């Protein structure tokens, strides 16, 4: 008996010691020699941007009648498919966003490329599924958080590779003024900040507002330092705004962003501009503008969303006041589906899930004179489509050295009734180990390898339009299931072979 | 080092040994001396039933113009709020149930008293919240399953206490013919079978169809023995019908039940009857009638539900054919919300959850000449209300020695537009440790102690009608929240004091 006890106890201790030693060595290695991911295609990227720069002589509004449109992307953080009144919310009132929808196109089958922040934002800006930019494992953490180091230890990285090509880099090369305001979430080390990826100006926070520290940056400098006491993991999750913060007053963030956005537009009114306004809210924790707090019937979450609605209204008013409405494509969307306290509408799943509620998000496109007022389309598209669409509108050819998964969706904007979806199929990647897609949909059906529910570790085929991912049709429609399963397997194998999509 | 290892290993071994010893003793004790729960109030129960028997001389249809209505309860197993076409399903077609709804009343805020089978059924038959009948811990298991013994070891019991008073016992004493067909799930030992609780006849299976063994009983005798090889825990969970069963062919169950139900009605046409038809489906695993398999657009789940629809249609046809329509109150409902493969409609949560999708279920009441055709009501009621309602219709006084949590809802059946909900508040009990309610709703708001979601281990107040339990209004409406919190705490304290509700 004593001998057995010694063996059991000894083995346990040995394993703990070995693991600790291995992790310590890896930690030391990262601290001393860490090389941020992704310099492989830097040369090709620079050559491409040079070519774009050569082609464009910086068109100005006065000189060139064919000037490309200004583009404003308003990206909300964790806003769910059902959080806007135009998408069915009965408690929260969003009259200004609804008005933009009435003046333009409202899409009911638009997707973020991931059910969480970092990969979705990488996809939006690069036009590629998250695995291409090595952002397919959950989200990035603040540099000082131990999780940032842990991510690097696990080979997941904590910053966007420098050889990725982003919309602002291309549009800047094509003569656009480029500005970003708000949440970046694609890296916090020099060389990986917004100003390093084509944004001429930046104002905002580098991470989600539940992460610490939450410094407010202007370009590369901290404008307001966050001195809040640190939690162990450097992140908290609570919808209530009871945290004593010693940094930027989060209640002022939406207003600050809005003022900066309007200033950016005013300053750049005479040349094509690209503004990426990536709001901090309605991500938890919630901080509402004190001037309107308590007004929404949707509680503090509603207050926060209604702040965003007022912000969007102010932005649109500025565009209209400057006479830029007909020259400016405004896109309003979200980075992923509703978190626990937002509304996915009638969709199944939430933030973090590959079910529809995790990735289907509002998308409103307003461009008076180009996009017909009052249109609604259920044709599917994804935020990876913005890269080719915006480059197309600017008259820039896509880079040829890499796979761009997105497709030009401008015809859907212009003629939603006749144009088809730019995709035959869209793929869904899980939050963890997201290197391979686990679901795929076409216009009518969605195939899941497994939803992970009890009793559902098996293939599932669902009707996307007539059912909310409840009833499994795989036995009824084996051919439809097999076709989608084949696409999924084949794209998975392609990604295993060449995850970054180099050509 | 060696000394530390010895201590660690030794302690681990000691703990394992002690636990094993304790469990073995308890197991032995249960095998030798187990006393089924609940003889405390047997005398009072018998006295009450004697009084009912004395009052009624067995009215017959011919003799008594004021004869009470026949009652048929059609109870589905795990049918979700969104599984019927009359409740919005777009794939599954349920024309016969929809027709019953069109001929009677459709309720949109009707609840099961629990998000799982056993406690819900106990509540339906006793008119009391599950904790009253000590059925508040998950579900009962087949006697031969080790989980049945485990339940007893944990003091949870595995059978309905004999001193509970059930609808069939009272109605039988009042002169009704009483029959049960289908799934019992309230105990598998002699003294706790359907025939022991007032059903003159019984035909069906004692547990859910994922539990082993699944013998088919006629009264107390096994008619078809299940010889299927046993799994370790005596239960499987899979929606597909790929299991090689050596017992009753589950594909025939719905049809067998239907034939028996029609026979029961035919045989008892001349006296008041109470039929409790508790279907086995659409609980997993799924077995569809081969004659119609593959017909539903909702896949195998749809096939199973459409079988149930045909069954209900055949039953209603028999009632009509026998000229009993105006004398028969037919109630169609479910024991809890949708499982992973059913539809909760647009509600949040599923089977097992105290969110609406776990407990809000269809309820259709048809009684031509008494219930107006085509009515729909959103006023809330619960399956605990059936006990006092049916006793009221039969002219029987409630027992006075115990709390009956249900309320007579007949005025809601008769005049849904003018009548109020029979409850100011309804309480929700969790599946595990369900002795205390964790949520309460009134006509407009629902208060949760905590929904258990990430970031939601705190009080939550939601608008039941205008939001699907997403947006927390507790800070916006502190008084409404406090009032419901007070009710919840006060009822919880009352239950702690007197769980069985003895007076």
mmCIF file with all atom_site columns, C-alpha atoms in Angstrom, chain B residues 141-145 204-217 222 224-231 233-236 245-248 250:
data_model
loop_
_atom_site.group_PDB
_atom_site.id
_atom_site.type_symbol
_atom_site.label_atom_id
_atom_site.label_alt_id
_atom_site.label_comp_id
_atom_site.label_asym_id
_atom_site.label_entity_id
_atom_site.label_seq_id
_atom_site.pdbx_PDB_ins_code
_atom_site.Cartn_x
_atom_site.Cartn_y
_atom_site.Cartn_z
_atom_site.occupancy
_atom_site.B_iso_or_equiv
_atom_site.pdbx_formal_charge
_atom_site.auth_seq_id
_atom_site.auth_comp_id
_atom_site.auth_asym_id
_atom_site.auth_atom_id
_atom_site.pdbx_PDB_model_num
ATOM 1  C CA . UNK B 1 141 ? -35.062 6.298  -13.797 1.00 0.00 ? 141 UNK B CA 1
ATOM 2  C CA . UNK B 1 142 ? -36.005 2.724  -14.555 1.00 0.00 ? 142 UNK B CA 1
ATOM 3  C CA . UNK B 1 143 ? -35.787 0.551  -11.451 1.00 0.00 ? 143 UNK B CA 1
ATOM 4  C CA . UNK B 1 144 ? -32.911 -1.541 -12.780 1.00 0.00 ? 144 UNK B CA 1
ATOM 5  C CA . UNK B 1 145 ? -30.777 1.499  -13.605 1.00 0.00 ? 145 UNK B CA 1
ATOM 6  C CA . UNK B 1 204 ? -48.057 2.091  -21.950 1.00 0.00 ? 204 UNK B CA 1
ATOM 7  C CA . UNK B 1 205 ? -44.443 2.395  -20.902 1.00 0.00 ? 205 UNK B CA 1
ATOM 8  C CA . UNK B 1 206 ? -43.276 3.450  -17.456 1.00 0.00 ? 206 UNK B CA 1
ATOM 9  C CA . UNK B 1 207 ? -40.389 5.698  -18.488 1.00 0.00 ? 207 UNK B CA 1
ATOM 10 C CA . UNK B 1 208 ? -39.107 7.856  -21.322 1.00 0.00 ? 208 UNK B CA 1
ATOM 11 C CA . UNK B 1 209 ? -38.274 5.972  -24.491 1.00 0.00 ? 209 UNK B CA 1
ATOM 12 C CA . UNK B 1 210 ? -34.536 6.605  -24.048 1.00 0.00 ? 210 UNK B CA 1
ATOM 13 C CA . UNK B 1 211 ? -34.513 4.561  -20.851 1.00 0.00 ? 211 UNK B CA 1
ATOM 14 C CA . UNK B 1 212 ? -33.995 0.852  -20.481 1.00 0.00 ? 212 UNK B CA 1
ATOM 15 C CA . UNK B 1 213 ? -35.774 -1.520 -20.217 1.00 0.00 ? 213 UNK B CA 1
ATOM 16 C CA . UNK B 1 214 ? -38.791 -0.177 -22.098 1.00 0.00 ? 214 UNK B CA 1
ATOM 17 C CA . UNK B 1 215 ? -41.396 -2.853 -21.343 1.00 0.00 ? 215 UNK B CA 1
ATOM 18 C CA . UNK B 1 216 ? -44.909 -2.249 -22.673 1.00 0.00 ? 216 UNK B CA 1
ATOM 19 C CA . UNK B 1 217 ? -47.414 -2.727 -19.850 1.00 0.00 ? 217 UNK B CA 1
ATOM 20 C CA . UNK B 1 222 ? -45.736 -6.650 -19.038 1.00 0.00 ? 222 UNK B CA 1
ATOM 21 C CA . UNK B 1 224 ? -44.175 -6.889 -24.488 1.00 0.00 ? 224 UNK B CA 1
ATOM 22 C CA . UNK B 1 225 ? -40.856 -7.358 -22.728 1.00 0.00 ? 225 UNK B CA 1
ATOM 23 C CA . UNK B 1 226 ? -37.817 -5.319 -23.743 1.00 0.00 ? 226 UNK B CA 1
ATOM 24 C CA . UNK B 1 227 ? -34.817 -7.623 -24.173 1.00 0.00 ? 227 UNK B CA 1
ATOM 25 C CA . UNK B 1 228 ? -32.541 -5.014 -25.667 1.00 0.00 ? 228 UNK B CA 1
ATOM 26 C CA . UNK B 1 229 ? -28.948 -5.195 -24.476 1.00 0.00 ? 229 UNK B CA 1
ATOM 27 C CA . UNK B 1 230 ? -28.505 -2.794 -21.582 1.00 0.00 ? 230 UNK B CA 1
ATOM 28 C CA . UNK B 1 231 ? -26.255 0.213  -21.651 1.00 0.00 ? 231 UNK B CA 1
ATOM 29 C CA . UNK B 1 233 ? -26.550 3.771  -17.250 1.00 0.00 ? 233 UNK B CA 1
ATOM 30 C CA . UNK B 1 234 ? -29.669 2.293  -18.791 1.00 0.00 ? 234 UNK B CA 1
ATOM 31 C CA . UNK B 1 235 ? -30.354 5.359  -20.904 1.00 0.00 ? 235 UNK B CA 1
ATOM 32 C CA . UNK B 1 236 ? -29.335 6.648  -24.306 1.00 0.00 ? 236 UNK B CA 1
ATOM 33 C CA . UNK B 1 245 ? -34.416 -2.723 -30.021 1.00 0.00 ? 245 UNK B CA 1
ATOM 34 C CA . UNK B 1 246 ? -35.616 -6.118 -28.855 1.00 0.00 ? 246 UNK B CA 1
ATOM 35 C CA . UNK B 1 247 ? -38.916 -5.121 -27.353 1.00 0.00 ? 247 UNK B CA 1
ATOM 36 C CA . UNK B 1 248 ? -41.959 -3.248 -28.554 1.00 0.00 ? 248 UNK B CA 1
ATOM 37 C CA . UNK B 1 250 ? -41.255 1.953  -31.072 1.00 0.00 ? 250 UNK B CA 1
#
